[in-house]
Amino acid sequence: MKIPFSPPYIDASVVDEVVDTLRSGWITTGPKTKELEEEIRKFCRAGQVLCVNSWTSGAILMLRWLGVKPGDEVIVPAYTYSATALAVLHAGATPVMVDSGEDFNISVAAVEKALSPRTKAVLPVDIAGFPCDYDALMDLVKTPRARGMFKAGSPVQGLLGRVLVLSDSAHSLGAYYRQGCRTGNETDVSVFSLHAVKNVTTAEGGAICLNLPEPFDNEAVYKELRMCSLNCQTKDAFTKSKAGGWRYDITGLGMKINMADVNAAIGLAQMRQYDRLLSERKRVFAAYDKAFSACPWAICPPSAKDGKETSCHIYALRVKDFTEEQRDRMIEKIGEREVAVNVHFIPMPMLSFFKGLGYKMEDYPQAYRNYRAEISLPVYPQLTQEQTGFVIETVIAAYEEVKAETR
Ligand SMILES: *Cc1c(COP(=O)(O)O)cnc(C)c1O
């Protein structure tokens, strides 16, 4: 039984929505992108939502808006997908990596230790779709100690008067931060990824949620950022295409990272049925939880705690006491049975580029322990009960085999 890791959810409604866009005569940024922004905004009750062409470009845009400069520091977890730190580097600042907790997410205590007068932002990551401790992070950046240390280096930083919390919510669209409250409205800024492997996709894409405090006007910031995502051109192509709308100005050095309507159409059709898609993901996640909580060797990933609830993006299973080599052997054996699994994530200090920059894995012991015995199992709405059962069987058999080899 061949089981892929994360195929996109493409049904007739998705195809119809894309075809509708193709036939409409307008395929780049326009009405469908606006509609998708509105769907996401209502879904997570965010102040404003701007769609762009990736999580990465959205994060760079927000860090540039914040006005980070060389020498400025942005705190990120060592345990995440590299885009989190690469965005910081692209924006010209230095990523300061910190360790994680046993729940995979950034350690707030480690963030507190890493704060310096150069810190301009913190980028917590909702690993696998389980929200970080936002209350603790938002409280931390508002403490007298953190505020006292903060040095504003741009007009936006001056208005904020403290470190910005920009959450990497690439995985967590649909997760609950507390009862009735979804991710996307808790931190100053959250960015969702709409990449092909994420819960909701536009093939490539990102959604920036703005929940900036007073004195910021989120609607005004939305308009400014939207223009920045279109080369800082005062008129978008949609407006300019209308008769008499030819004249425009360029007001600054922007980026060209807008989302096209033909992409937005995919996500729009998915958002309209996302509640159902989420419950299908939950079904798969719960089947894994039931099976693996009965295995004394398995550590199940966090799913629900203190009102938080995962978006079931990834099932991050861990094997107690396995070494990295044993975990790799287990993945090999699972692969032989044609079940695609993954590892989320190889901590950044283990990757050549970051090693070259001087980051050292020894500095992040919990991130290493999380990585060492982690295997991500496939979770998506299309997985049938039979397929889910086959994944469970395969994983258990692979564990037994590797265990027997090393006895
Ligand atoms: C996928 C992912 C990103 C990057 O998303 P893109 O839309 O591909 O730029 C960033 N952070 C995390 C944690 C991710 O998993």
PDB file of C-alpha atoms in Angstrom, residues 21-127:
ATOM      1  CA  THR A  21     -10.440  32.467 -12.197  1.00  0.00           C
ATOM      2  CA  LEU A  22      -8.859  31.393 -15.479  1.00  0.00           C
ATOM      3  CA  ARG A  23     -12.095  32.160 -17.351  1.00  0.00           C
ATOM      4  CA  SER A  24     -12.664  35.480 -15.544  1.00  0.00           C
ATOM      5  CA  GLY A  25     -10.008  37.343 -17.527  1.00  0.00           C
ATOM      6  CA  TRP A  26      -8.098  38.284 -14.316  1.00  0.00           C
ATOM      7  CA  ILE A  27      -5.492  35.844 -12.973  1.00  0.00           C
ATOM      8  CA  THR A  28      -3.139  37.843 -10.730  1.00  0.00           C
ATOM      9  CA  THR A  29      -3.848  39.798  -7.515  1.00  0.00           C
ATOM     10  CA  GLY A  30      -7.477  40.898  -7.467  1.00  0.00           C
ATOM     11  CA  PRO A  31     -10.877  39.799  -6.141  1.00  0.00           C
ATOM     12  CA  LYS A  32     -10.004  36.170  -5.263  1.00  0.00           C
ATOM     13  CA  THR A  33      -6.975  37.178  -3.191  1.00  0.00           C
ATOM     14  CA  LYS A  34      -9.127  39.725  -1.359  1.00  0.00           C
ATOM     15  CA  GLU A  35     -11.764  37.049  -0.732  1.00  0.00           C
ATOM     16  CA  LEU A  36      -9.169  34.617   0.634  1.00  0.00           C
ATOM     17  CA  GLU A  37      -7.820  37.312   2.959  1.00  0.00           C
ATOM     18  CA  GLU A  38     -11.352  37.885   4.215  1.00  0.00           C
ATOM     19  CA  GLU A  39     -11.969  34.135   4.760  1.00  0.00           C
ATOM     20  CA  ILE A  40      -8.772  33.769   6.786  1.00  0.00           C
ATOM     21  CA  ARG A  41      -9.446  36.986   8.725  1.00  0.00           C
ATOM     22  CA  LYS A  42     -12.911  35.808   9.767  1.00  0.00           C
ATOM     23  CA  PHE A  43     -11.686  32.284  10.477  1.00  0.00           C
ATOM     24  CA  CYS A  44      -9.048  33.376  12.991  1.00  0.00           C
ATOM     25  CA  ARG A  45     -10.570  36.731  13.938  1.00  0.00           C
ATOM     26  CA  ALA A  46      -7.397  38.558  13.045  1.00  0.00           C
ATOM     27  CA  GLY A  47      -7.314  42.348  12.799  1.00  0.00           C
ATOM     28  CA  GLN A  48      -6.218  42.357   9.148  1.00  0.00           C
ATOM     29  CA  VAL A  49      -4.880  39.687   6.787  1.00  0.00           C
ATOM     30  CA  LEU A  50      -2.547  40.246   3.830  1.00  0.00           C
ATOM     31  CA  CYS A  51      -1.805  37.372   1.453  1.00  0.00           C
ATOM     32  CA  VAL A  52       1.629  37.160  -0.184  1.00  0.00           C
ATOM     33  CA  ASN A  53       3.486  34.572  -2.257  1.00  0.00           C
ATOM     34  CA  SER A  54       5.132  32.662   0.634  1.00  0.00           C
ATOM     35  CA  TRP A  55       5.632  32.562   4.381  1.00  0.00           C
ATOM     36  CA  THR A  56       9.275  33.454   3.795  1.00  0.00           C
ATOM     37  CA  SER A  57       8.573  36.617   1.811  1.00  0.00           C
ATOM     38  CA  GLY A  58       5.855  37.628   4.296  1.00  0.00           C
ATOM     39  CA  ALA A  59       8.282  37.337   7.209  1.00  0.00           C
ATOM     40  CA  ILE A  60      10.958  39.325   5.349  1.00  0.00           C
ATOM     41  CA  LEU A  61       8.385  42.017   4.559  1.00  0.00           C
ATOM     42  CA  MET A  62       7.376  42.300   8.221  1.00  0.00           C
ATOM     43  CA  LEU A  63      10.988  42.469   9.450  1.00  0.00           C
ATOM     44  CA  ARG A  64      11.761  45.154   6.867  1.00  0.00           C
ATOM     45  CA  TRP A  65       8.641  47.034   7.944  1.00  0.00           C
ATOM     46  CA  LEU A  66       9.915  46.804  11.532  1.00  0.00           C
ATOM     47  CA  GLY A  67      13.141  48.360  10.279  1.00  0.00           C
ATOM     48  CA  VAL A  68      15.707  45.784  11.407  1.00  0.00           C
ATOM     49  CA  LYS A  69      19.312  46.615  10.491  1.00  0.00           C
ATOM     50  CA  PRO A  70      22.681  44.801  10.513  1.00  0.00           C
ATOM     51  CA  GLY A  71      23.653  44.184  14.125  1.00  0.00           C
ATOM     52  CA  ASP A  72      20.029  43.797  15.262  1.00  0.00           C
ATOM     53  CA  GLU A  73      19.039  40.452  16.758  1.00  0.00           C
ATOM     54  CA  VAL A  74      15.929  38.353  16.227  1.00  0.00           C
ATOM     55  CA  ILE A  75      15.361  35.374  18.526  1.00  0.00           C
ATOM     56  CA  VAL A  76      14.355  32.106  16.833  1.00  0.00           C
ATOM     57  CA  PRO A  77      14.253  28.472  17.973  1.00  0.00           C
ATOM     58  CA  ALA A  78      17.102  26.225  16.742  1.00  0.00           C
ATOM     59  CA  TYR A  79      14.445  23.583  16.140  1.00  0.00           C
ATOM     60  CA  THR A  80      12.390  24.772  13.162  1.00  0.00           C
ATOM     61  CA  TYR A  81      12.377  24.828   9.398  1.00  0.00           C
ATOM     62  CA  SER A  82      15.280  26.965   8.124  1.00  0.00           C
ATOM     63  CA  ALA A  83      12.999  29.600   6.587  1.00  0.00           C
ATOM     64  CA  THR A  84      12.456  31.022  10.085  1.00  0.00           C
ATOM     65  CA  ALA A  85      16.139  32.028  10.369  1.00  0.00           C
ATOM     66  CA  LEU A  86      16.710  32.638   6.649  1.00  0.00           C
ATOM     67  CA  ALA A  87      14.017  35.341   6.668  1.00  0.00           C
ATOM     68  CA  VAL A  88      15.906  37.098   9.475  1.00  0.00           C
ATOM     69  CA  LEU A  89      19.167  36.958   7.501  1.00  0.00           C
ATOM     70  CA  HIS A  90      17.462  38.209   4.317  1.00  0.00           C
ATOM     71  CA  ALA A  91      16.109  41.152   6.293  1.00  0.00           C
ATOM     72  CA  GLY A  92      19.696  41.968   7.331  1.00  0.00           C
ATOM     73  CA  ALA A  93      19.532  41.006  11.019  1.00  0.00           C
ATOM     74  CA  THR A  94      21.179  38.223  13.051  1.00  0.00           C
ATOM     75  CA  PRO A  95      19.167  35.178  14.136  1.00  0.00           C
ATOM     76  CA  VAL A  96      19.863  34.314  17.762  1.00  0.00           C
ATOM     77  CA  MET A  97      18.952  30.657  18.198  1.00  0.00           C
ATOM     78  CA  VAL A  98      17.568  29.284  21.451  1.00  0.00           C
ATOM     79  CA  ASP A  99      16.590  25.840  22.732  1.00  0.00           C
ATOM     80  CA  SER A 100      13.116  24.287  22.810  1.00  0.00           C
ATOM     81  CA  GLY A 101      10.971  22.505  25.360  1.00  0.00           C
ATOM     82  CA  GLU A 102       9.838  18.884  25.378  1.00  0.00           C
ATOM     83  CA  ASP A 103       6.699  19.957  23.516  1.00  0.00           C
ATOM     84  CA  PHE A 104       8.977  20.934  20.551  1.00  0.00           C
ATOM     85  CA  ASN A 105       8.183  24.646  20.932  1.00  0.00           C
ATOM     86  CA  ILE A 106      10.559  27.484  21.797  1.00  0.00           C
ATOM     87  CA  SER A 107      11.519  27.698  25.472  1.00  0.00           C
ATOM     88  CA  VAL A 108      10.262  30.987  26.923  1.00  0.00           C
ATOM     89  CA  ALA A 109      12.946  30.806  29.628  1.00  0.00           C
ATOM     90  CA  ALA A 110      15.578  30.549  26.886  1.00  0.00           C
ATOM     91  CA  VAL A 111      14.065  33.559  25.098  1.00  0.00           C
ATOM     92  CA  GLU A 112      14.238  35.539  28.334  1.00  0.00           C
ATOM     93  CA  LYS A 113      17.939  34.720  28.698  1.00  0.00           C
ATOM     94  CA  ALA A 114      18.665  35.645  25.082  1.00  0.00           C
ATOM     95  CA  LEU A 115      17.050  39.116  25.242  1.00  0.00           C
ATOM     96  CA  SER A 116      19.597  41.883  24.715  1.00  0.00           C
ATOM     97  CA  PRO A 117      19.539  45.603  23.884  1.00  0.00           C
ATOM     98  CA  ARG A 118      19.952  44.513  20.253  1.00  0.00           C
ATOM     99  CA  THR A 119      16.814  42.292  20.249  1.00  0.00           C
ATOM    100  CA  LYS A 120      14.134  43.638  17.913  1.00  0.00           C
ATOM    101  CA  ALA A 121      11.803  40.646  17.490  1.00  0.00           C
ATOM    102  CA  VAL A 122      11.062  37.109  18.633  1.00  0.00           C
ATOM    103  CA  LEU A 123       9.855  34.479  16.160  1.00  0.00           C
ATOM    104  CA  PRO A 124       8.221  31.593  18.028  1.00  0.00           C
ATOM    105  CA  VAL A 125       7.157  28.639  15.840  1.00  0.00           C
ATOM    106  CA  ASP A 126       3.996  26.571  16.393  1.00  0.00           C
ATOM    107  CA  ILE A 127       5.777  23.304  15.656  1.00  0.00           C
TER     108      ILE A 127
END
